[in-house]
Amino acid sequence: MNLPLPAIDAPDILLVEDTASMRTIYESHLRRAGYRTVSTGTAAEGLEMFRVHPISVVLLDLMLPDRDGLDLLVDLLEMRPETSVVVVAAERSTERTVAAIRRGALDYLVKPVTESRLMEAVEAARRAATIAHPPHSTESRAPLPDFIGHSPAMRDIYDRIRAAARSMAPVCISGESGTGKELAALAIHRLSTRAQGPFITLDCGAIPPDRLESEVFGHRRGAFVGALSDRLGAAELADGGTLFLDEVCELHPTLQPRLLRFLQSGLVHPLGAEAARRVNLRIISASTMPLAEAVRSGQLREDLFYRLQVVGLQMPPLRQRGEDILPLAETFLARYAAIEGRSFTRISPEAMALLRAYSWPGNVRELSNVLRAVTVLHEGDELTPAMLPADLRGSAVLPSTESGDLSGLTLAEVERRVIEAALDRHDGAVPKAAADLGVAASTLYRKLESWRTD
């Protein structure tokens, strides 16, 4: 297809909007701000213009006369994954919003779009395009700062963190305790266009119910007994940056509707305040319990689930990262030896075999604690098996009397036999078997579900 393209040198923004009057308005706003634009009213012409020009940002209407905008979104990002696409829709639909974000859209605007909102979205998209890396590049699969490990599971996490950082979409990070959920949230923030803004953490499970609303939204002096001065809540403190809701499934039911309204409107109304204030922040949440499981159990509202988990990230447990245990252990040993003034420089092969054979129910945090204890309690150049905790040395040896002959089996097969043996001992009671094995019950439920689908 050979199309007559506008005589504009190196446009960097493509506008695909089928309503001519809206197209004219958007172009006027963009050109007044100094952007070079090219525009069309159809998906076919938009795709051809995208092929011809080095476009970095696309403003895409979802309702096009010749094709669904979501399908065009997929094609654009398959051609150039580093492109920032801002979707524009006639009405807000949770289903369409989630679909657009999951397909790679950076932001979702609802008509009518004000000039300030349009420019805010475009500027964020330009910054995101500048720092973006194609997801299949060598650099994108390299470890992120503060992360250690090259296992396939972690390489996938690095890719997903970088992809999530380019978006404005809410992210929910799930995983067992000690897998690095807050570290992943911080990495997303630091790689995003909000990196210069604040990163505010709120532990939803550690705040008393009677203080939750004040902690999240703040209060004004005299709002309640003991409110002696104005206090900013976490939502206002995170304005311009990221609000990290840790253990969001522990959020008290009475606060969940208020959080939902805030996510829908972006308005913060502190206790005792006469008026609400709009804030601009990104929500990242984390939970040890999968959010879908929390919804099924009635612990989390379903509508809040759809707002929080537009993008999901599952942190792998350490037992699924066998090849990362050695570099993690060596890093922790060197770090704590320096802190404690010890001379440790290496780990014996026998000690490393024990570290590899242990199931690590506490994940990376437990490994870090074990290495810290070794450097505090022992001296020497080499870490030996005798220096490791007795319960670790005992647990690292799999019980062949209960699981049969384990020789020749893969690690996954051994794990399955041990779990099945524990379930048999407790007549199929998953919580009791999990306690026996030192893992969370949710871990066994996930294992059983995956085996059913094999």
CSV table of N, CA and C in Angstrom, one decimal, residues 202-218 233-235 243 245-264 267-271 299-301 303-304 308:
chain,number,residue,atom,x,y,z
A,202,LEU,N,3.3,0.9,52.3
A,202,LEU,CA,2.2,0.8,53.3
A,202,LEU,C,2.0,-0.7,53.6
A,203,ASP,N,2.3,-1.2,54.8
A,203,ASP,CA,2.1,-2.6,55.1
A,203,ASP,C,0.6,-2.7,55.6
A,204,CYS,N,-0.2,-3.2,54.7
A,204,CYS,CA,-1.7,-3.3,55.0
A,204,CYS,C,-2.0,-4.2,56.2
A,205,GLY,N,-1.1,-5.2,56.5
A,205,GLY,CA,-1.4,-6.1,57.5
A,205,GLY,C,-0.9,-5.7,58.9
A,206,ALA,N,-0.1,-4.6,58.9
A,206,ALA,CA,0.5,-4.2,60.2
A,206,ALA,C,-0.1,-3.0,60.8
A,207,ILE,N,-1.2,-2.4,60.2
A,207,ILE,CA,-1.8,-1.2,60.7
A,207,ILE,C,-3.1,-1.6,61.4
A,208,PRO,N,-3.4,-1.1,62.6
A,208,PRO,CA,-4.7,-1.4,63.3
A,208,PRO,C,-5.8,-0.9,62.5
A,209,PRO,N,-7.0,-1.6,62.4
A,209,PRO,CA,-8.1,-1.2,61.6
A,209,PRO,C,-8.6,0.2,61.9
A,210,ASP,N,-8.5,0.7,63.1
A,210,ASP,CA,-9.0,2.0,63.5
A,210,ASP,C,-8.1,3.1,63.0
A,211,ARG,N,-6.9,2.7,62.5
A,211,ARG,CA,-5.9,3.7,62.0
A,211,ARG,C,-5.7,3.6,60.5
A,212,LEU,N,-6.3,2.6,59.8
A,212,LEU,CA,-6.0,2.4,58.4
A,212,LEU,C,-6.4,3.6,57.5
A,213,GLU,N,-7.6,4.1,57.7
A,213,GLU,CA,-8.1,5.1,56.8
A,213,GLU,C,-7.2,6.4,57.0
A,214,SER,N,-6.8,6.7,58.2
A,214,SER,CA,-5.9,7.8,58.4
A,214,SER,C,-4.6,7.6,57.8
A,215,GLU,N,-4.0,6.4,57.9
A,215,GLU,CA,-2.7,6.0,57.3
A,215,GLU,C,-2.7,6.1,55.8
A,216,VAL,N,-3.8,5.7,55.2
A,216,VAL,CA,-3.9,5.7,53.7
A,216,VAL,C,-4.2,7.1,53.2
A,217,PHE,N,-5.2,7.8,53.8
A,217,PHE,CA,-5.8,9.0,53.2
A,217,PHE,C,-5.5,10.3,54.0
A,218,GLY,N,-4.9,10.1,55.2
A,218,GLY,CA,-4.6,11.2,56.1
A,218,GLY,C,-5.8,11.8,56.8
A,233,GLY,N,-1.6,11.3,54.5
A,233,GLY,CA,-1.7,9.9,54.3
A,233,GLY,C,-0.7,9.4,53.3
A,234,ALA,N,-0.6,8.1,53.2
A,234,ALA,CA,0.4,7.5,52.2
A,234,ALA,C,0.0,7.9,50.8
A,235,ALA,N,-1.3,8.0,50.5
A,235,ALA,CA,-1.7,8.4,49.1
A,235,ALA,C,-1.2,9.7,48.7
A,243,LEU,N,2.9,4.2,45.1
A,243,LEU,CA,2.4,3.7,46.4
A,243,LEU,C,2.4,2.2,46.4
A,245,LEU,N,1.5,-1.1,48.2
A,245,LEU,CA,0.6,-1.7,49.2
A,245,LEU,C,1.0,-3.1,49.5
A,246,ASP,N,1.8,-3.3,50.5
A,246,ASP,CA,2.3,-4.6,50.9
A,246,ASP,C,1.2,-5.4,51.6
A,247,GLU,N,1.1,-6.7,51.3
A,247,GLU,CA,0.1,-7.6,51.9
A,247,GLU,C,-1.3,-7.0,51.7
A,248,VAL,N,-1.6,-6.7,50.5
A,248,VAL,CA,-2.9,-6.0,50.2
A,248,VAL,C,-4.1,-6.8,50.6
A,249,CYS,N,-3.9,-8.1,50.6
A,249,CYS,CA,-5.1,-9.0,50.9
A,249,CYS,C,-5.4,-8.9,52.4
A,250,GLU,N,-4.5,-8.3,53.2
A,250,GLU,CA,-4.8,-8.1,54.6
A,250,GLU,C,-5.6,-6.8,54.9
A,251,LEU,N,-5.9,-6.1,53.8
A,251,LEU,CA,-6.6,-4.8,54.0
A,251,LEU,C,-7.9,-5.0,54.6
A,252,HIS,N,-8.3,-4.2,55.6
A,252,HIS,CA,-9.5,-4.4,56.3
A,252,HIS,C,-10.7,-4.2,55.4
A,253,PRO,N,-11.7,-5.1,55.5
A,253,PRO,CA,-12.9,-5.0,54.6
A,253,PRO,C,-13.6,-3.6,54.5
A,254,THR,N,-13.6,-2.9,55.7
A,254,THR,CA,-14.2,-1.6,55.7
A,254,THR,C,-13.5,-0.5,54.9
A,255,LEU,N,-12.2,-0.7,54.6
A,255,LEU,CA,-11.4,0.2,53.8
A,255,LEU,C,-11.4,-0.1,52.3
A,256,GLN,N,-11.7,-1.3,52.0
A,256,GLN,CA,-11.7,-1.7,50.6
A,256,GLN,C,-12.5,-0.9,49.7
A,257,PRO,N,-13.8,-0.6,50.0
A,257,PRO,CA,-14.6,0.3,49.1
A,257,PRO,C,-14.0,1.7,48.9
A,258,ARG,N,-13.4,2.2,50.0
A,258,ARG,CA,-12.8,3.5,49.9
A,258,ARG,C,-11.6,3.5,49.0
A,259,LEU,N,-10.8,2.4,49.1
A,259,LEU,CA,-9.6,2.3,48.2
A,259,LEU,C,-10.1,2.2,46.8
A,260,LEU,N,-11.1,1.4,46.5
A,260,LEU,CA,-11.7,1.2,45.2
A,260,LEU,C,-12.1,2.6,44.6
A,261,ARG,N,-12.8,3.4,45.4
A,261,ARG,CA,-13.2,4.7,44.9
A,261,ARG,C,-12.0,5.6,44.6
A,262,PHE,N,-11.0,5.5,45.4
A,262,PHE,CA,-9.8,6.3,45.1
A,262,PHE,C,-9.1,5.8,43.8
A,263,LEU,N,-9.0,4.5,43.6
A,263,LEU,CA,-8.4,4.0,42.4
A,263,LEU,C,-9.2,4.5,41.1
A,264,GLN,N,-10.5,4.6,41.3
A,264,GLN,CA,-11.4,5.0,40.2
A,264,GLN,C,-11.3,6.5,39.9
A,267,LEU,N,-8.9,10.7,43.6
A,267,LEU,CA,-9.2,11.8,44.5
A,267,LEU,C,-8.9,11.3,46.0
A,268,VAL,N,-8.2,12.1,46.7
A,268,VAL,CA,-7.9,11.8,48.1
A,268,VAL,C,-8.8,12.7,49.0
A,269,HIS,N,-9.5,12.1,49.9
A,269,HIS,CA,-10.4,13.0,50.8
A,269,HIS,C,-10.0,12.6,52.2
A,270,PRO,N,-9.0,13.4,52.8
A,270,PRO,CA,-8.6,13.1,54.2
A,270,PRO,C,-9.8,13.2,55.2
A,271,LEU,N,-9.7,12.5,56.3
A,271,LEU,CA,-10.7,12.6,57.3
A,271,LEU,C,-10.7,14.0,57.9
A,299,GLN,N,-12.0,-12.7,51.1
A,299,GLN,CA,-11.1,-11.8,51.8
A,299,GLN,C,-10.9,-10.5,51.1
A,300,LEU,N,-11.0,-10.6,49.7
A,300,LEU,CA,-10.8,-9.4,48.9
A,300,LEU,C,-12.0,-9.2,48.0
A,301,ARG,N,-12.4,-8.0,47.8
A,301,ARG,CA,-13.5,-7.7,46.9
A,301,ARG,C,-13.1,-8.0,45.4
A,303,ASP,N,-14.2,-6.6,42.6
A,303,ASP,CA,-14.0,-5.3,41.8
A,303,ASP,C,-12.7,-4.7,42.2
A,304,LEU,N,-12.2,-4.8,43.4
A,304,LEU,CA,-10.9,-4.3,43.8
A,304,LEU,C,-9.8,-5.1,43.2
A,308,LEU,N,-6.6,-3.8,41.0
A,308,LEU,CA,-5.2,-4.0,41.5
A,308,LEU,C,-4.3,-4.8,40.6
